[in-house]
Amino acid sequence: MEPFVTHRGRLALLDWTDVNTDLIIPARYLKRIERTGFGPLLFADKRYAPGGAPEIDDPERHGPENPEFPLNDPALKDATILVVGRNFGCGSSREHAVWAVQQAGFRAVIAPVPGEGFADIFESNAFNNGLLVIELPQADWEMIAKASHTAPGRAEATIDLRQQKITIEPVDGIPAASLAFQVPESQRHRLLHGLDAIAETMAHEPEIDRYERSAPEWSLPSGVA
Amino acid sequence: MPQTLFQKVWDRHVIRAAEGATLLFIDRHLIHEVTSPQAFDGLRLAGRKVRRPELTYATVDHNVPTENQLDIRDPLSRRQVEVLRANCREFGVSLLDIQSGRQGIVHVIGPELGLTLPGLTIVCGDSHTSTHGAFGALAFGIGTSEVEHVLATQTLWQGARPKSLGIEVTGTLGSGLEPKDIILAIIRKIGTGGATGQVIEYYGPAIEALSMEGRMTICNMSIEAGARAGMIAPDDVTFDYIARGSRPYAPKGATLDAAIRDWKTLRTDDSSAFDRRITIDAGSLVPQVTWGTTPAMTVDITGVVPNPEDVPFASPDDARRALEYMGLTPGTPVEQIPVDLVFIGSCTNGRIEDLRTAASIFRGRKTAPGVRAMIVPGSEQVRMQAEAEGLDRIFTQAGAEWRQSGCSMCLGMNPDKLTPKQRSASTSNRNFEGRQGPGGRTHLVSPAMAAAAAVTGHFTDVRHLV
Ligand code: SF4
């Protein structure tokens, strides 16, 4: 996993609440058995004009875009920080949603408010892939959303995971601002060092062995014990 | 200190806890074809094995065509099914395949097989794993990286122990009302993020009165309120379900007796142990219908489509987008909304009781002109049971389609899909945009309400038909 220490990038705003994973990546694309190729499929049924979404096995080829979809603003082409509404990533557990967000070029996603910004499974999936998800208090989120909205493609921020701090760069009369955030310590540690969770767990194998030996007989499937 | 059911099950499975991170042991790992291929690839790349193949069970459900399971025409669907077969062979995992007589939606077959038991931790790369919580198991959905982690280690990292939310359901459900109405009413009350980061326990007289099937419907949709999991304390109804029928993996004889003694301790000691509590009265419910694009956008069947300014948990802009997508005008009585298609099935409402309820409405009636009704059993066991009871004939005589088991029209991944602007009454769990096919318009309802819509051609208060 690629470590995340600091990142400076452009902001893109999608100010919708309850954005579910079916919207982020429609179910038909889950027939792909690879972890790659999901970037152009992000928001496929919103992002392309009707009939324009790519075929499952040919993600790079698509029809015209839907000009009304907020992320299709050409100014946002190079954005790497996605600012979204509450309960982002709700619904299905599909990790493909995180792969799509990442492979479309985003390193971090920012939502309001602590404890409600992201659906639980999406959040775990994001951390497991090195996508930083940040929940900000409402007023702070509004500040970063306002900068994204006022200066699309020019609003920028620097995210420092060591300090757990976001710095919004001044733009169009909006002054610089510094916002504190918090991610769970164990996740922060893994992200900063790009650690592989499985290797880490395997270091605890003796404890797993011990646990398994203490399991009651009924807890094993009958006939296979 | 009094403990909740959830805390008891969680604490039993902690291998290690430090600095806000907990390593939990996982008793059962269920797998399906969609969220597992990349996990097996990961194992192969790292040269790792499945640590406990005998705790790991796979089936195929999402891609399986329900008209004829053997005829998977889409080459990508076929590849996904074949990749799962190859992975199960290579890693020694049991596969409940098509034609085994045991295939079905992963959350329907776990309990049927006796894999789902009280007090266990159960995970699956699927958000509706919360279903299994109906047995007093701690069951939740995980992503593909976590599937790989569980395959390799039989454990999972979690944060600190989640908070618990007690939902007491009092009163008695009226005639024509179903468990689906209870859970839709709960989501409507607390919102799609109302239980984010929390584990729900449902309790109270209206819950105790439910069969296991009904309890599964409720726990199934916990995720639609954002919950990490949903649980119900095991009782005699639970123990009977496990002991009866053909459940090959369930404990038997003295082992079952010992298990039941243990399971009887899996109760919340005192409701003061919950971090938060709410109460709803089942006796005052009327049938629920979703009008919008989240499961919280729900109204009474006796109600009207709301104004965008009056939609809880959604901004007026969000609500306007939902109304536009659904092609609805505020003020329209729900009973005047016509339906094109009725889907009865899914891991929420594809069990035998659901089919019995639907059949009781279809019996002696015909589907309305222009309405297509699809009845899809949640598993092959459910299909065989329904056929033994003659339910299939009631459906076909009413002009409905009787199909084979699978996820079917719950999600747009197999041939069963809505076409753009087609409107469905569906017993599944998600009314998201495009969930049943791009442009499709989904209204979530109970099996009785779906059947009522099928025979009248529009949403109808089923209480007038029972
Ligand atoms: S029936 Fe629907 S919700 Fe249930 S597992 Fe299948 S696709 Fe998922």
XYZ file of C-alpha atoms and ligand atoms in Angstrom:
699
model
C 0.000 0.000 0.000
C 1.257 3.459 -0.924
C 1.952 5.491 2.251
C 0.106 8.761 2.824
C 2.099 11.431 4.632
C 1.273 14.804 3.101
C -0.559 15.693 -0.058
C -1.247 18.984 -1.790
C -3.927 19.015 -4.437
C -6.926 20.657 -6.056
C -10.386 20.368 -4.548
C -13.497 19.056 -6.275
C -16.958 19.358 -4.695
C -19.850 16.916 -5.001
C -22.360 18.382 -2.570
C -24.807 15.471 -2.413
C -25.721 13.532 0.714
C -26.141 9.759 0.952
C -24.043 9.033 -2.133
C -24.282 5.243 -2.237
C -21.842 2.756 -3.693
C -24.270 1.745 -6.467
C -23.987 5.342 -7.658
C -20.204 5.384 -7.236
C -19.835 2.188 -9.230
C -22.927 0.511 -10.741
C -23.308 -3.217 -10.059
C -22.757 -4.401 -13.612
C -19.111 -3.293 -13.447
C -18.511 -5.604 -10.502
C -18.216 -8.409 -13.018
C -14.623 -7.292 -13.494
C -12.347 -9.674 -11.623
C -9.360 -7.299 -11.567
C -8.576 -4.547 -9.077
C -7.806 -2.126 -11.903
C -9.602 -0.272 -14.674
C -12.260 1.301 -12.425
C -11.219 4.975 -12.815
C -13.313 5.745 -15.919
C -16.244 3.858 -14.370
C -16.551 6.172 -11.354
C -20.134 7.525 -11.274
C -20.639 5.962 -14.712
C -24.424 6.401 -14.776
C -24.161 10.081 -13.802
C -21.028 11.106 -15.543
C -21.811 10.110 -19.123
C -24.777 11.151 -21.256
C -27.448 8.431 -21.549
C -26.003 5.457 -23.403
C -22.470 6.795 -23.044
C -21.221 4.681 -20.135
C -18.360 2.318 -21.026
C -18.783 -1.397 -21.589
C -17.663 -3.567 -18.690
C -14.641 -5.004 -20.439
C -13.617 -1.791 -22.202
C -13.633 0.930 -19.538
C -11.557 3.432 -21.494
C -14.070 3.755 -24.355
C -17.046 5.911 -23.566
C -19.607 8.213 -25.176
C -20.127 11.922 -24.497
C -20.090 13.203 -20.919
C -23.103 14.615 -19.115
C -22.245 18.340 -18.749
C -24.562 18.690 -15.757
C -22.666 16.292 -13.522
C -20.663 18.492 -11.106
C -17.402 16.561 -11.425
C -17.436 16.966 -15.228
C -16.440 20.641 -14.962
C -13.249 20.685 -17.089
C -11.578 22.836 -14.419
C -11.756 19.866 -12.030
C -9.851 17.507 -14.297
C -6.752 17.419 -12.111
C -8.498 17.493 -8.738
C -7.139 15.004 -6.212
C -9.172 15.871 -3.114
C -12.889 15.102 -3.255
C -15.225 17.068 -0.987
C -18.564 15.288 -0.508
C -21.793 15.375 1.535
C -22.727 13.321 4.586
C -22.942 9.489 4.587
C -20.772 9.042 1.514
C -20.280 5.435 0.422
C -23.435 4.054 2.043
C -25.021 0.843 0.842
C -23.183 -2.093 -0.613
C -19.797 -3.247 0.742
C -18.187 -3.228 -2.716
C -14.549 -2.185 -2.396
C -14.721 -1.425 -6.106
C -16.175 1.943 -5.021
C -12.918 2.845 -3.290
C -10.865 1.553 -6.220
C -12.916 3.721 -8.591
C -12.456 6.873 -6.497
C -8.714 6.221 -6.225
C -8.188 5.221 -9.809
C -9.984 8.372 -10.949
C -7.118 10.246 -9.312
C -8.326 11.069 -5.796
C -6.018 10.657 -2.792
C -8.436 11.887 -0.120
C -12.177 12.402 0.450
C -13.577 14.942 2.922
C -17.117 14.778 4.367
C -19.108 16.303 7.237
C -19.458 15.474 10.250
C -17.419 13.334 12.680
C -19.058 9.914 12.954
C -21.480 10.536 10.062
C -19.370 11.495 7.077
C -18.727 8.026 5.708
C -20.513 4.711 5.864
C -18.611 2.202 8.033
C -17.644 -0.334 5.380
C -16.604 2.315 2.866
C -14.386 3.865 5.520
C -12.654 0.547 6.318
C -12.207 -0.175 2.631
C -10.719 3.275 2.068
C -8.135 2.883 4.828
C -7.255 -0.604 3.572
C -6.383 0.902 0.209
C -4.574 4.025 1.356
C -7.410 6.407 0.463
C -7.542 8.978 3.266
C -11.101 9.727 4.419
C -11.555 12.750 6.658
C -14.624 13.820 8.621
C -14.715 17.525 9.514
C -17.041 19.430 11.851
C -19.839 21.087 9.882
C -18.402 24.642 10.000
C -14.959 23.478 8.862
C -16.447 21.344 6.113
C -18.462 24.358 4.922
C -15.265 26.362 4.715
C -13.574 23.843 2.450
C -16.770 23.297 0.444
C -17.059 27.069 -0.058
C -13.496 27.328 -1.355
C -14.147 24.400 -3.739
C -17.390 25.969 -4.906
C -16.049 29.518 -5.319
C -12.887 28.673 -7.223
C -13.383 25.369 -9.040
C -10.094 24.001 -10.258
C -8.088 26.648 -8.423
C -8.952 25.952 -4.804
C -6.201 23.859 -3.282
C -5.434 22.313 0.054
C -2.566 20.550 1.739
C -3.349 17.559 3.920
C -0.738 16.665 6.527
C -1.514 13.305 8.091
C 1.345 13.526 10.621
C -0.074 16.752 12.079
C -3.690 15.814 11.204
C -4.148 19.222 9.647
C -5.664 20.568 6.419
C -4.435 23.910 5.112
C -6.725 25.617 2.604
C -4.673 27.864 0.321
C -6.030 31.422 -0.091
C -8.037 31.859 -3.283
C -10.382 34.519 -4.725
C -10.597 36.535 -1.551
C -11.071 33.480 0.637
C -8.299 33.649 3.227
C -6.029 30.753 4.111
C -7.384 28.459 6.808
C -6.039 25.645 8.857
C -8.390 22.857 9.964
C -7.661 20.071 12.417
C -8.982 16.562 11.851
C -8.633 13.179 13.466
C -8.430 9.683 12.064
C -8.207 6.571 14.262
C -4.659 6.160 15.509
C -4.209 2.600 14.251
C -5.352 3.620 10.758
C -3.125 6.695 10.793
C -0.124 4.561 11.687
C -0.825 2.074 8.877
C -1.385 4.831 6.339
C 1.749 6.772 7.275
C 3.879 3.670 6.810
C 1.916 1.946 4.054
C 1.687 -1.244 6.140
C 0.211 -4.540 4.950
C -2.439 -5.542 7.494
C -2.116 -9.276 6.807
C 1.634 -9.344 7.461
C 1.022 -7.411 10.664
C -1.648 -9.852 11.814
C 0.505 -12.856 11.055
C 2.971 -11.577 13.618
C 0.237 -12.381 16.166
C -0.170 -15.970 15.030
C 0.575 -17.546 18.431
C -2.313 -15.569 19.916
C -4.630 -16.718 17.127
C -3.522 -20.331 17.698
C -4.262 -19.994 21.389
C -7.702 -18.545 20.716
C -8.570 -21.326 18.292
C -7.662 -24.009 20.821
C -10.097 -22.502 23.326
C -13.114 -22.408 20.961
C -16.117 -24.460 22.179
C -16.975 -27.549 20.145
C -20.410 -26.258 19.125
C -18.825 -23.267 17.422
C -17.338 -25.489 14.709
C -19.482 -26.600 11.786
C -20.851 -30.036 12.651
C -19.084 -32.924 10.953
C -15.918 -31.034 10.107
C -14.321 -30.774 13.577
C -21.678 -3.637 34.928
C -24.641 -4.824 32.863
C -23.655 -5.827 29.340
C -25.505 -5.932 26.048
C -25.815 -9.017 23.877
C -23.494 -7.353 21.386
C -20.829 -6.604 23.986
C -20.889 -10.208 25.162
C -20.402 -11.612 21.679
C -17.737 -9.031 20.817
C -15.777 -9.606 24.028
C -15.741 -13.381 23.481
C -13.946 -12.887 20.169
C -11.242 -10.414 21.098
C -7.791 -11.857 20.438
C -5.990 -8.628 21.038
C -6.981 -5.040 21.838
C -4.621 -2.084 21.965
C -4.661 1.598 21.043
C -8.189 1.620 19.716
C -7.611 -1.403 17.472
C -9.155 -4.815 18.118
C -8.255 -8.115 16.510
C -11.405 -10.280 16.374
C -11.630 -13.980 15.673
C -14.071 -14.849 12.883
C -16.114 -18.065 13.247
C -17.705 -18.169 9.794
C -16.655 -16.653 6.508
C -19.222 -16.694 3.700
C -18.145 -15.971 0.172
C -19.800 -15.191 -3.151
C -18.495 -14.721 -6.654
C -18.531 -10.921 -6.856
C -16.369 -9.674 -4.000
C -13.887 -12.549 -3.731
C -11.816 -12.895 -6.959
C -9.397 -10.076 -6.106
C -8.998 -11.488 -2.576
C -7.962 -14.918 -3.847
C -5.617 -13.192 -6.315
C -4.024 -11.400 -3.381
C -3.430 -14.705 -1.582
C -1.861 -16.210 -4.671
C 0.411 -13.215 -5.206
C 1.685 -13.392 -1.628
C 1.897 -17.194 -1.607
C -0.637 -17.445 1.250
C -3.167 -20.179 2.058
C -6.679 -20.105 3.493
C -6.081 -20.561 7.221
C -9.391 -22.312 8.070
C -11.068 -23.598 4.891
C -13.516 -25.580 7.060
C -14.918 -22.283 8.399
C -15.273 -20.831 4.898
C -18.303 -21.489 2.639
C -19.020 -20.174 -0.833
C -21.999 -19.939 -3.136
C -22.962 -18.224 -6.378
C -25.931 -15.866 -6.300
C -25.456 -12.388 -7.792
C -24.745 -13.439 -11.390
C -26.992 -16.480 -11.590
C -29.843 -16.169 -14.118
C -33.101 -17.093 -12.412
C -34.914 -18.205 -15.534
C -32.469 -21.050 -16.033
C -29.520 -21.173 -13.673
C -27.546 -23.382 -16.027
C -27.703 -20.939 -18.885
C -25.319 -18.124 -17.972
C -25.162 -16.345 -21.313
C -23.187 -13.270 -20.316
C -19.531 -14.298 -20.737
C -18.373 -11.977 -17.931
C -20.905 -13.406 -15.491
C -19.877 -16.901 -16.506
C -16.224 -16.042 -15.994
C -16.930 -14.704 -12.508
C -18.744 -17.899 -11.533
C -16.012 -20.076 -13.012
C -13.280 -18.111 -11.262
C -15.015 -18.771 -7.930
C -15.213 -22.491 -8.711
C -11.510 -22.578 -9.557
C -10.581 -20.610 -6.425
C -12.632 -22.894 -4.178
C -10.932 -25.946 -5.695
C -7.463 -24.456 -5.386
C -7.878 -23.277 -1.789
C -10.024 -26.147 -0.503
C -13.178 -24.121 0.196
C -16.640 -25.788 0.104
C -18.846 -24.420 -2.653
C -22.636 -24.705 -2.563
C -22.930 -24.595 -6.319
C -25.830 -24.581 -8.752
C -27.433 -28.045 -8.841
C -26.168 -28.958 -5.384
C -29.694 -28.442 -4.072
C -28.198 -26.022 -1.535
C -27.386 -23.012 -3.702
C -29.032 -19.703 -2.938
C -28.482 -16.146 -1.800
C -25.607 -16.276 0.643
C -27.681 -14.816 3.502
C -30.506 -17.256 2.917
C -28.372 -20.389 2.829
C -26.146 -19.639 5.861
C -29.041 -20.111 8.310
C -30.545 -22.993 6.279
C -27.305 -24.941 6.439
C -26.908 -24.407 10.174
C -23.767 -22.335 9.619
C -25.390 -19.327 11.274
C -25.548 -19.792 15.052
C -25.971 -17.585 18.111
C -22.826 -16.087 19.580
C -20.690 -16.484 16.469
C -18.864 -13.834 14.486
C -19.867 -14.074 10.827
C -18.524 -11.992 7.958
C -19.055 -11.887 4.217
C -18.004 -9.515 1.475
C -21.562 -8.254 1.374
C -23.279 -5.539 3.374
C -26.417 -7.569 4.109
C -24.427 -9.965 6.257
C -26.258 -8.168 9.063
C -29.082 -10.661 8.308
C -27.382 -13.367 10.394
C -27.625 -11.153 13.474
C -31.218 -12.406 13.785
C -29.699 -15.448 15.536
C -27.736 -13.395 18.057
C -24.565 -13.646 15.989
C -22.358 -10.621 15.395
C -22.469 -10.493 11.619
C -21.326 -7.733 9.326
C -20.244 -6.962 5.787
C -16.632 -6.410 4.802
C -14.683 -5.274 1.752
C -12.512 -7.376 -0.499
C -9.226 -6.505 1.264
C -10.850 -7.715 4.472
C -12.073 -10.874 2.728
C -8.433 -11.550 1.876
C -7.432 -10.811 5.477
C -10.005 -13.238 6.879
C -9.066 -15.916 4.356
C -5.409 -15.623 5.362
C -5.780 -15.195 9.137
C -9.375 -16.060 10.195
C -9.331 -12.709 12.009
C -10.269 -9.125 11.327
C -9.049 -5.774 12.631
C -11.718 -3.488 13.977
C -11.555 -0.217 15.835
C -12.575 0.116 19.464
C -15.827 -1.656 20.372
C -18.705 0.140 18.579
C -21.509 1.804 20.507
C -24.773 -0.051 20.932
C -28.226 1.186 19.984
C -31.233 -0.543 21.560
C -34.398 -0.413 19.472
C -37.424 -1.572 21.405
C -40.427 -2.552 19.313
C -43.570 -2.654 21.411
C -47.145 -3.614 20.604
C -48.490 -6.118 18.106
C -48.348 -5.895 14.318
C -51.797 -5.496 12.810
C -53.218 -7.728 10.102
C -51.570 -7.103 6.710
C -48.510 -5.648 8.432
C -45.128 -7.360 8.218
C -41.601 -7.234 9.634
C -40.629 -5.236 6.535
C -42.956 -2.461 7.693
C -41.215 -2.417 11.080
C -37.741 -1.998 9.615
C -38.830 0.556 7.010
C -40.502 2.557 9.785
C -37.308 2.393 11.860
C -35.111 3.610 8.985
C -37.615 6.339 8.229
C -37.386 7.439 11.855
C -33.600 7.397 12.361
C -32.371 8.052 8.801
C -29.898 6.291 6.527
C -27.003 7.354 8.749
C -28.912 7.057 12.017
C -26.952 4.067 13.260
C -23.585 4.665 11.578
C -20.773 3.193 13.656
C -23.249 1.462 15.980
C -24.584 -2.030 16.477
C -28.366 -2.246 16.811
C -30.165 -4.697 19.041
C -33.878 -5.119 18.321
C -35.959 -6.270 21.263
C -39.393 -6.076 22.804
C -42.664 -7.977 22.435
C -43.130 -7.301 18.712
C -39.676 -8.764 18.004
C -40.119 -11.799 20.265
C -43.369 -12.582 18.440
C -41.561 -12.918 15.102
C -40.385 -16.088 13.382
C -36.706 -16.391 12.413
C -37.662 -15.378 8.873
C -39.209 -12.152 10.122
C -36.261 -11.429 12.393
C -33.911 -11.909 9.454
C -35.868 -9.363 7.391
C -35.371 -6.804 10.148
C -31.675 -7.467 10.787
C -31.050 -7.594 7.041
C -31.894 -3.927 6.586
C -29.889 -2.663 9.591
C -27.238 -1.589 7.107
C -29.809 0.674 5.451
C -29.752 2.729 8.666
C -25.954 2.710 8.477
C -25.534 0.184 11.306
C -22.431 -1.930 11.582
C -24.665 -4.861 12.509
C -28.130 -5.689 13.817
C -28.821 -8.355 16.424
C -31.688 -10.097 18.190
C -31.208 -12.158 21.345
C -31.600 -15.897 20.731
C -34.600 -17.609 22.342
C -36.653 -20.788 21.920
C -37.737 -19.670 18.448
C -34.048 -19.517 17.498
C -33.159 -22.839 19.120
C -36.108 -24.581 17.427
C -35.076 -23.250 14.034
C -31.559 -24.603 14.484
C -32.677 -27.988 15.802
C -35.367 -28.620 13.197
C -35.108 -29.403 9.520
C -32.067 -30.496 7.618
C -29.232 -28.250 8.775
C -26.114 -30.276 8.037
C -23.618 -27.986 9.794
C -25.662 -27.245 12.937
C -24.594 -28.859 16.231
C -26.558 -31.953 17.214
C -27.252 -34.125 20.260
C -25.193 -33.361 23.350
C -23.228 -30.685 21.526
C -26.461 -28.877 20.733
C -27.596 -29.152 24.358
C -24.326 -27.631 25.534
C -24.648 -24.932 22.909
C -28.182 -24.011 24.005
C -27.046 -23.733 27.639
C -24.388 -21.299 26.475
C -26.704 -19.412 24.094
C -29.191 -18.772 26.885
C -26.632 -16.447 28.468
C -26.551 -14.293 25.321
C -29.007 -11.636 26.430
C -28.711 -7.985 27.274
C -28.577 -7.857 31.080
C -30.406 -4.575 31.382
C -31.515 -2.067 28.784
C -29.544 0.603 30.659
C -26.465 -1.030 29.097
C -27.279 0.449 25.666
C -25.476 3.634 24.739
C -28.684 4.907 23.164
C -32.263 3.676 23.068
C -35.343 4.329 20.989
C -38.821 2.800 20.994
C -41.309 2.287 18.223
C -44.841 0.953 18.509
C -45.614 -1.815 16.019
C -49.315 -1.543 16.849
C -49.596 1.934 15.334
C -47.900 1.097 12.009
C -49.582 1.129 8.631
C -47.984 -0.451 5.546
C -44.876 1.446 4.415
C -43.827 2.378 0.868
C -40.625 4.141 -0.161
C -41.218 7.010 -2.581
C -37.618 8.166 -3.190
C -34.060 7.026 -3.694
C -33.005 6.167 -0.144
C -34.737 3.703 2.170
C -35.459 6.572 4.584
C -37.625 8.296 1.949
C -40.666 6.372 3.076
C -44.317 7.214 3.600
C -47.454 5.441 4.786
C -49.530 3.784 2.084
C -52.308 6.158 3.171
C -50.022 9.162 2.580
C -48.934 11.327 -0.334
C -45.647 12.007 -2.118
C -44.015 14.736 0.031
C -42.877 18.237 -0.820
C -39.100 18.475 -1.204
C -39.006 20.958 1.684
C -40.573 18.409 4.033
C -38.233 15.470 3.569
C -36.334 14.514 6.725
C -32.598 13.754 6.431
C -32.380 15.196 2.897
C -31.794 18.732 1.664
C -34.520 20.165 -0.608
C -32.052 19.781 -3.504
C -31.457 16.116 -2.728
C -35.208 15.568 -2.384
C -35.931 17.342 -5.687
C -33.372 15.154 -7.457
C -35.057 12.084 -5.953
C -38.535 13.226 -7.033
C -37.324 13.938 -10.529
C -35.556 10.591 -10.809
C -38.655 8.790 -9.563
C -40.936 10.770 -11.891
C -43.254 11.776 -9.037
C -45.191 14.944 -8.218
C -45.588 16.111 -4.603
C -49.098 15.645 -3.284
C -49.858 12.520 -5.330
C -51.605 9.908 -3.154
C -49.347 6.853 -2.905
C -52.280 4.581 -3.777
C -52.485 6.281 -7.172
C -48.931 5.398 -8.211
C -49.086 2.662 -10.873
C -46.500 -0.124 -11.075
C -45.044 -1.903 -14.108
C -43.232 -4.701 -12.377
C -43.409 -6.536 -9.081
C -40.366 -8.298 -7.668
C -40.779 -10.624 -4.710
C -37.493 -12.100 -3.546
C -33.982 -11.135 -2.286
C -32.161 -11.785 0.978
C -34.644 -9.444 2.670
C -37.882 -11.167 1.645
C -37.097 -14.304 -0.369
C -37.761 -16.856 2.379
C -40.574 -19.367 2.668
C -42.765 -17.237 4.933
C -42.503 -14.311 2.560
C -43.669 -16.515 -0.284
C -46.528 -17.892 1.819
C -47.669 -14.358 2.602
C -47.457 -13.286 -1.025
C -49.323 -16.419 -2.113
C -52.142 -15.645 0.324
C -52.758 -12.396 -1.570
C -52.331 -13.902 -5.055
C -54.619 -16.845 -4.310
C -57.724 -16.619 -6.494
C -56.631 -13.308 -8.031
C -54.855 -12.323 -11.262
C -52.010 -9.918 -11.854
C -53.369 -6.667 -13.252
C -53.139 -6.127 -17.020
C -49.713 -4.833 -18.057
C -48.028 -5.784 -14.775
C -45.213 -8.311 -14.768
C -44.733 -10.145 -11.463
C -41.580 -12.133 -10.715
C -41.408 -14.450 -7.731
C -37.846 -15.483 -6.986
C -37.106 -17.875 -4.115
C -34.047 -16.958 -2.070
C -32.577 -20.427 -2.290
C -33.107 -23.775 -3.925
C -34.298 -25.101 -0.546
C -36.924 -22.368 -0.424
C -37.907 -23.165 -4.009
C -38.377 -26.862 -3.244
C -40.312 -26.138 -0.054
C -42.596 -23.679 -1.860
C -43.227 -26.213 -4.623
C -43.994 -28.912 -2.060
C -46.614 -26.571 -0.577
C -48.060 -25.752 -4.002
C -47.224 -22.050 -3.772
C -45.675 -22.082 -7.243
C -49.037 -23.038 -8.748
C -50.813 -20.208 -6.944
C -48.309 -17.768 -8.437
C -48.441 -19.124 -11.963
C -52.237 -19.362 -11.917
C -52.282 -15.686 -10.987
C -50.095 -14.955 -14.003
C -46.875 -14.379 -12.052
C -43.506 -15.902 -13.016
C -42.069 -18.581 -10.742
C -38.291 -18.590 -11.057
C -35.123 -20.226 -9.756
C -33.088 -18.849 -6.872
C -30.627 -15.980 -6.944
C -30.284 -12.270 -6.223
C -32.265 -11.584 -9.385
C -33.726 -8.098 -9.636
C -32.366 -6.938 -6.300
C -29.412 -5.519 -8.215
C -28.697 -4.892 -11.871
C -26.069 -7.555 -12.377
C -27.844 -10.501 -13.978
C -30.441 -10.606 -16.764
C -33.273 -9.542 -14.374
C -33.237 -5.747 -14.686
C -35.600 -2.810 -14.848
C -35.517 -0.773 -18.034
C -35.222 3.041 -17.768
C -38.295 4.628 -16.116
C -39.871 1.247 -15.386
C -41.473 1.376 -11.945
C -41.281 -1.535 -9.544
C -42.813 -2.606 -6.271
C -39.939 -4.590 -4.815
C -39.425 -6.580 -1.628
C -35.662 -6.023 -1.781
C -33.699 -3.580 0.361
C -32.382 -0.733 -1.787
C -34.210 1.863 -3.842
C -31.036 3.652 -4.920
C -30.920 5.197 -8.376
C -30.127 2.495 -10.898
C -30.044 -0.266 -8.281
C -32.428 -2.512 -10.242
C -31.102 -1.348 -13.616
C -30.091 2.081 -14.986
C -33.005 4.514 -14.834
C -35.265 2.030 -13.022
C -37.619 3.351 -10.326
C -37.829 1.199 -7.213
C -40.381 1.332 -4.408
C -39.598 -0.906 -1.443
C -42.489 -2.698 0.216
C -43.367 -5.879 2.108
C -44.238 -9.103 0.236
C -47.954 -8.613 0.993
C -47.837 -5.043 -0.326
C -45.925 -6.170 -3.427
C -48.518 -8.837 -4.135
C -51.308 -6.297 -3.601
C -49.680 -3.977 -6.145
C -49.376 -6.874 -8.589
C -53.070 -7.720 -8.500
C -54.347 -4.130 -8.562
C -51.735 -2.499 -10.822
C -50.927 0.282 -8.342
C -49.866 0.613 -4.722
C -52.752 -0.582 -2.612
C -53.325 -0.788 1.113
C -53.093 -4.552 1.511
C -55.222 -4.346 4.645
C -58.219 -4.094 2.293
C -57.275 -7.389 0.616
C -56.553 -9.640 3.603
S -30.310 -10.376 -2.684
Fe -29.651 -8.287 -3.101
S -28.933 -7.449 -1.191
Fe -29.109 -9.659 -0.946
S -27.048 -10.432 -1.361
Fe -28.187 -10.482 -3.288
S -27.767 -8.528 -4.270
Fe -27.143 -8.327 -2.143
